[in-house]
Tab-separated table of C-alpha atoms in Angstrom:
chain	number	residue	atom	x	y	z
A	975	MET	CA	0.000	0.000	0.000
A	976	LYS	CA	2.834	2.400	0.885
A	977	ILE	CA	4.507	1.662	-2.444
A	978	VAL	CA	1.265	2.423	-4.295
A	979	LYS	CA	0.936	5.747	-2.427
A	980	ARG	CA	4.518	6.672	-3.273
A	981	ILE	CA	3.995	5.882	-6.942
A	982	LEU	CA	0.780	7.928	-6.913
A	983	LEU	CA	2.570	10.898	-5.314
A	984	VAL	CA	5.349	10.735	-7.902
A	985	LEU	CA	2.844	10.596	-10.758
A	986	LEU	CA	0.852	13.506	-9.327
A	987	SER	CA	4.029	15.519	-8.868
A	988	LEU	CA	5.062	14.801	-12.454
A	989	PHE	CA	1.594	15.707	-13.729
A	990	PHE	CA	1.503	19.076	-11.958
A	991	THR	CA	5.073	19.824	-13.066
A	992	ILE	CA	4.091	19.223	-16.693
A	993	VAL	CA	0.906	21.292	-16.334
A	994	TYR	CA	2.853	24.143	-14.702
A	995	SER	CA	5.537	23.998	-17.372
A	996	ASN	CA	2.954	24.034	-20.171
A	997	ALA	CA	1.161	26.955	-18.536
A	998	GLN	CA	4.402	28.921	-18.378
A	999	THR	CA	5.123	28.188	-22.040
A	1000	ASP	CA	1.602	29.193	-23.085
A	1001	ASN	CA	1.882	32.416	-21.084
A	1002	LEU	CA	5.217	33.294	-22.685
A	1003	THR	CA	3.856	32.475	-26.142
A	1004	LEU	CA	0.933	34.833	-25.565
A	1005	LYS	CA	3.248	37.632	-24.405
A	1006	ILE	CA	5.490	37.259	-27.461
A	1007	GLU	CA	2.517	37.112	-29.837
A	1008	ASN	CA	1.153	40.334	-28.314
A	1009	VAL	CA	4.490	42.040	-28.989
A	1010	LEU	CA	4.575	40.747	-32.564
A	1011	LYS	CA	1.069	42.018	-33.340
A	1012	ALA	CA	2.387	45.556	-33.429
A	1013	LYS	CA	5.101	44.681	-35.960
A	1014	ASN	CA	4.505	44.880	-39.691
A	1015	ALA	CA	6.562	41.760	-40.323
A	1016	ARG	CA	6.427	37.991	-40.189
A	1017	ILE	CA	8.650	36.994	-37.283
A	1018	GLY	CA	9.651	33.482	-36.275
A	1019	VAL	CA	10.466	32.454	-32.726
A	1020	ALA	CA	11.747	29.180	-31.298
A	1021	ILE	CA	12.816	28.790	-27.678
A	1022	PHE	CA	14.099	25.538	-26.229
A	1023	ASN	CA	14.273	24.889	-22.498
A	1024	SER	CA	17.491	23.447	-21.129
A	1025	ASN	CA	15.903	19.986	-21.284
A	1026	GLU	CA	15.296	20.514	-25.038
A	1027	LYS	CA	11.740	19.207	-24.568
A	1028	ASP	CA	9.720	22.227	-23.457
A	1029	THR	CA	9.608	24.330	-26.591
A	1030	LEU	CA	7.951	27.492	-27.775
A	1031	LYS	CA	7.363	27.923	-31.490
A	1032	ILE	CA	5.844	30.797	-33.434
A	1033	ASN	CA	5.659	30.739	-37.259
A	1034	ASN	CA	7.934	27.728	-37.176
A	1035	ASP	CA	6.856	26.326	-40.545
A	1036	PHE	CA	7.888	29.439	-42.461
A	1037	HIS	CA	11.173	29.466	-44.396
A	1038	PHE	CA	12.959	32.552	-43.076
A	1039	PRO	CA	15.881	33.986	-45.083
A	1040	MET	CA	19.059	33.515	-43.051
A	1041	GLN	CA	21.105	36.376	-44.469
A	1042	SER	CA	24.327	36.504	-42.393
A	1043	VAL	CA	23.156	33.742	-40.046
A	1044	MET	CA	24.279	31.359	-42.802
A	1045	LYS	CA	27.882	32.156	-41.864
A	1046	PHE	CA	27.522	29.921	-38.797
A	1047	PRO	CA	26.802	26.653	-40.686
A	1048	ILE	CA	29.374	27.652	-43.324
A	1049	ALA	CA	32.001	28.011	-40.592
A	1050	LEU	CA	30.999	24.610	-39.183
A	1051	ALA	CA	31.441	23.013	-42.609
A	1052	VAL	CA	34.912	24.574	-42.938
A	1053	LEU	CA	35.893	23.394	-39.454
A	1054	SER	CA	34.690	19.906	-40.348
A	1055	GLU	CA	37.062	19.913	-43.330
A	1056	ILE	CA	39.878	21.046	-41.035
A	1057	ASP	CA	39.084	18.186	-38.651
A	1058	LYS	CA	39.244	15.738	-41.578
A	1059	GLY	CA	42.691	17.035	-42.515
A	1060	ASN	CA	41.574	18.499	-45.839
A	1061	LEU	CA	42.334	22.041	-44.648
A	1062	SER	CA	44.289	23.553	-41.753
A	1063	PHE	CA	43.942	26.589	-39.522
A	1064	GLU	CA	47.419	27.765	-40.565
A	1065	GLN	CA	46.832	27.328	-44.313
A	1066	LYS	CA	47.485	30.617	-46.117
A	1067	ILE	CA	45.002	31.923	-48.665
A	1068	GLU	CA	45.801	34.665	-51.152
A	1069	ILE	CA	43.095	37.308	-51.462
A	1070	THR	CA	43.418	39.260	-54.700
A	1071	PRO	CA	41.927	42.666	-55.592
A	1072	GLN	CA	39.470	40.751	-57.792
A	1073	ASP	CA	38.136	39.008	-54.673
A	1074	LEU	CA	37.324	42.353	-53.050
A	1075	LEU	CA	33.838	42.875	-54.394
A	1076	PRO	CA	32.418	46.419	-54.351
A	1077	LYS	CA	29.476	47.592	-52.243
A	1078	THR	CA	29.552	44.798	-49.690
A	1079	TRP	CA	30.346	44.678	-45.976
A	1080	SER	CA	33.937	43.541	-45.541
A	1081	PRO	CA	36.455	44.539	-42.860
A	1082	ILE	CA	38.989	42.545	-44.918
A	1083	LYS	CA	38.468	44.897	-47.860
A	1084	GLU	CA	38.661	47.939	-45.582
A	1085	GLU	CA	41.951	46.818	-44.037
A	1086	PHE	CA	43.528	45.391	-47.197
A	1087	PRO	CA	42.150	47.324	-50.213
A	1088	ASN	CA	44.907	45.955	-52.472
A	1089	GLY	CA	44.522	42.345	-51.379
A	1090	THR	CA	46.502	40.300	-48.867
A	1091	THR	CA	47.327	36.799	-47.644
A	1092	LEU	CA	45.469	35.458	-44.607
A	1093	THR	CA	45.268	32.113	-42.847
A	1094	ILE	CA	42.015	30.175	-42.796
A	1095	GLU	CA	41.848	30.863	-39.060
A	1096	GLN	CA	41.971	34.605	-39.728
A	1097	ILE	CA	39.336	34.403	-42.462
A	1098	LEU	CA	37.042	32.432	-40.152
A	1099	ASN	CA	37.562	35.122	-37.536
A	1100	TYR	CA	36.613	37.892	-39.946
A	1101	THR	CA	33.640	35.942	-41.282
A	1102	VAL	CA	32.042	34.941	-37.971
A	1103	SER	CA	33.140	37.641	-35.529
A	1104	GLU	CA	32.826	40.557	-37.966
A	1105	SER	CA	30.313	39.114	-40.459
A	1106	ASP	CA	32.676	39.661	-43.386
A	1107	ASN	CA	30.895	38.932	-46.679
A	1108	ILE	CA	34.063	38.570	-48.749
A	1109	GLY	CA	35.569	36.228	-46.160
A	1110	CYS	CA	32.387	34.162	-46.333
A	1111	ASP	CA	32.656	33.665	-50.100
A	1112	ILE	CA	36.356	32.815	-49.876
A	1113	LEU	CA	35.552	30.079	-47.357
A	1114	LEU	CA	32.821	28.737	-49.622
A	1115	LYS	CA	35.259	28.538	-52.548
A	1116	LEU	CA	37.714	26.603	-50.368
A	1117	ILE	CA	35.252	23.831	-49.583
A	1118	GLY	CA	33.592	23.603	-52.997
A	1119	GLY	CA	30.662	25.992	-52.713
A	1120	THR	CA	27.266	25.911	-51.077
A	1121	ASP	CA	26.685	22.266	-52.084
A	1122	SER	CA	29.425	21.225	-49.667
A	1123	VAL	CA	27.731	23.063	-46.812
A	1124	GLN	CA	24.422	21.418	-47.659
A	1125	LYS	CA	26.076	17.997	-47.715
A	1126	PHE	CA	27.605	18.686	-44.294
A	1127	LEU	CA	24.197	19.628	-42.889
A	1128	ASN	CA	22.466	16.621	-44.449
A	1129	ALA	CA	25.162	14.200	-43.284
A	1130	ASN	CA	24.674	15.395	-39.711
A	1131	HIS	CA	20.868	15.221	-39.932
A	1132	PHE	CA	20.251	18.959	-39.825
A	1133	THR	CA	17.035	19.383	-41.790
A	1134	ASP	CA	15.001	22.461	-42.746
A	1135	ILE	CA	18.122	24.492	-43.521
A	1136	SER	CA	18.883	25.405	-47.128
A	1137	ILE	CA	22.036	27.131	-48.392
A	1138	LYS	CA	22.096	27.672	-52.154
A	1139	ALA	CA	23.652	31.098	-52.782
A	1140	ASN	CA	26.825	32.928	-51.777
A	1141	GLU	CA	27.148	36.588	-50.807
A	1142	GLU	CA	28.080	37.724	-54.324
A	1143	GLN	CA	24.982	36.087	-55.790
A	1144	MET	CA	22.746	37.611	-53.132
A	1145	HIS	CA	24.129	41.085	-53.769
A	1146	LYS	CA	23.330	40.796	-57.475
A	1147	ASP	CA	19.678	39.932	-56.924
A	1148	TRP	CA	17.594	40.775	-53.831
A	1149	ASN	CA	15.337	37.723	-54.194
A	1150	THR	CA	18.268	35.293	-54.228
A	1151	GLN	CA	18.565	35.618	-50.447
A	1152	TYR	CA	15.364	33.572	-50.080
A	1153	GLN	CA	17.201	30.506	-51.375
A	1154	ASN	CA	19.120	30.508	-48.086
A	1155	TRP	CA	16.481	29.736	-45.498
A	1156	ALA	CA	15.853	27.964	-42.216
A	1157	THR	CA	13.000	27.392	-39.815
A	1158	PRO	CA	13.467	28.793	-36.288
A	1159	THR	CA	13.537	25.317	-34.727
A	1160	ALA	CA	16.073	24.038	-37.260
A	1161	MET	CA	18.491	26.851	-36.483
A	1162	ASN	CA	17.960	26.330	-32.750
A	1163	LYS	CA	18.773	22.647	-33.151
A	1164	LEU	CA	21.955	23.440	-35.080
A	1165	LEU	CA	23.057	25.854	-32.365
A	1166	ILE	CA	22.236	23.505	-29.468
A	1167	ASP	CA	23.738	20.396	-31.064
A	1168	THR	CA	26.900	22.340	-31.839
A	1169	TYR	CA	27.065	23.677	-28.285
A	1170	ASN	CA	26.628	20.150	-26.907
A	1171	ASN	CA	29.005	18.826	-29.599
A	1172	LYS	CA	26.499	16.097	-30.297
A	1173	ASN	CA	28.008	13.000	-31.903
A	1174	GLN	CA	31.401	14.761	-31.722
A	1175	LEU	CA	30.413	17.147	-34.474
A	1176	LEU	CA	33.754	18.964	-34.084
A	1177	SER	CA	37.166	18.243	-32.616
A	1178	LYS	CA	37.947	19.939	-29.302
A	1179	LYS	CA	40.151	22.521	-31.017
A	1180	SER	CA	37.496	23.385	-33.591
A	1181	TYR	CA	34.763	23.392	-30.935
A	1182	ASP	CA	36.674	25.806	-28.705
A	1183	PHE	CA	37.492	27.981	-31.701
A	1184	ILE	CA	33.924	28.364	-32.998
A	1185	TRP	CA	32.641	29.446	-29.596
A	1186	LYS	CA	35.562	31.817	-29.152
A	1187	ILE	CA	34.810	33.670	-32.387
A	1188	MET	CA	31.064	33.557	-31.675
A	1189	ARG	CA	31.604	35.231	-28.300
A	1190	GLU	CA	33.912	37.808	-29.852
A	1191	THR	CA	31.368	38.983	-32.422
A	1192	THR	CA	31.397	42.736	-32.884
A	1193	THR	CA	28.029	42.940	-34.631
A	1194	GLY	CA	25.660	41.892	-31.835
A	1195	SER	CA	26.016	44.593	-29.196
A	1196	ASN	CA	22.444	45.793	-29.788
A	1197	ARG	CA	21.010	42.307	-30.406
A	1198	LEU	CA	20.905	39.102	-28.353
A	1199	LYS	CA	24.490	39.421	-27.171
A	1200	GLY	CA	23.875	42.920	-25.856
A	1201	GLN	CA	20.397	42.349	-24.417
A	1202	LEU	CA	20.787	39.078	-22.527
A	1203	PRO	CA	21.866	39.249	-18.860
């Protein structure tokens, strides 16, 4: 009888915990939706709890253009090639004046208007920490283009993320950016699985490096990085 009572208490406790958790999620969803009503835009939101089970999703089925967010999976694909031995952090890459495309955001171009030679590590730094568009396209060329990034994502079971165009292509045609899309949950999963290094996605050196350059980003002071406690 005592065992039955204990089991019943555990089940009741679990039930009320789930109900409370769901109520909190519903309340937060309502608050976010009320904020979004005033915005003349379609906005996607996905929030995962630390247990990765309690989730909040708003407009999750929509394919949102990634714009510079695509630089994160591109960097992961490059680091994967480094881990395989196909590339190295110290490998030097020549950047010619022809690589320095006009009218695009590029600290590399600003610092080296006549071209330069940088290591892959430096280019990754510019691309992720400073959102360098030219650095992004140079990295894509190194690994064989956007198809290689897509293969990396597919091989690691990251679905609902599409990368079809580089920065140069997007700058030529506004609508091309919509070929690079992701759902909010898909991007959350990529971020969380990378943070947890699920299935040893990266070597320790590459793992430490990606989070170092993510933390050092100079473009997020008025976004999540600057607003979170």
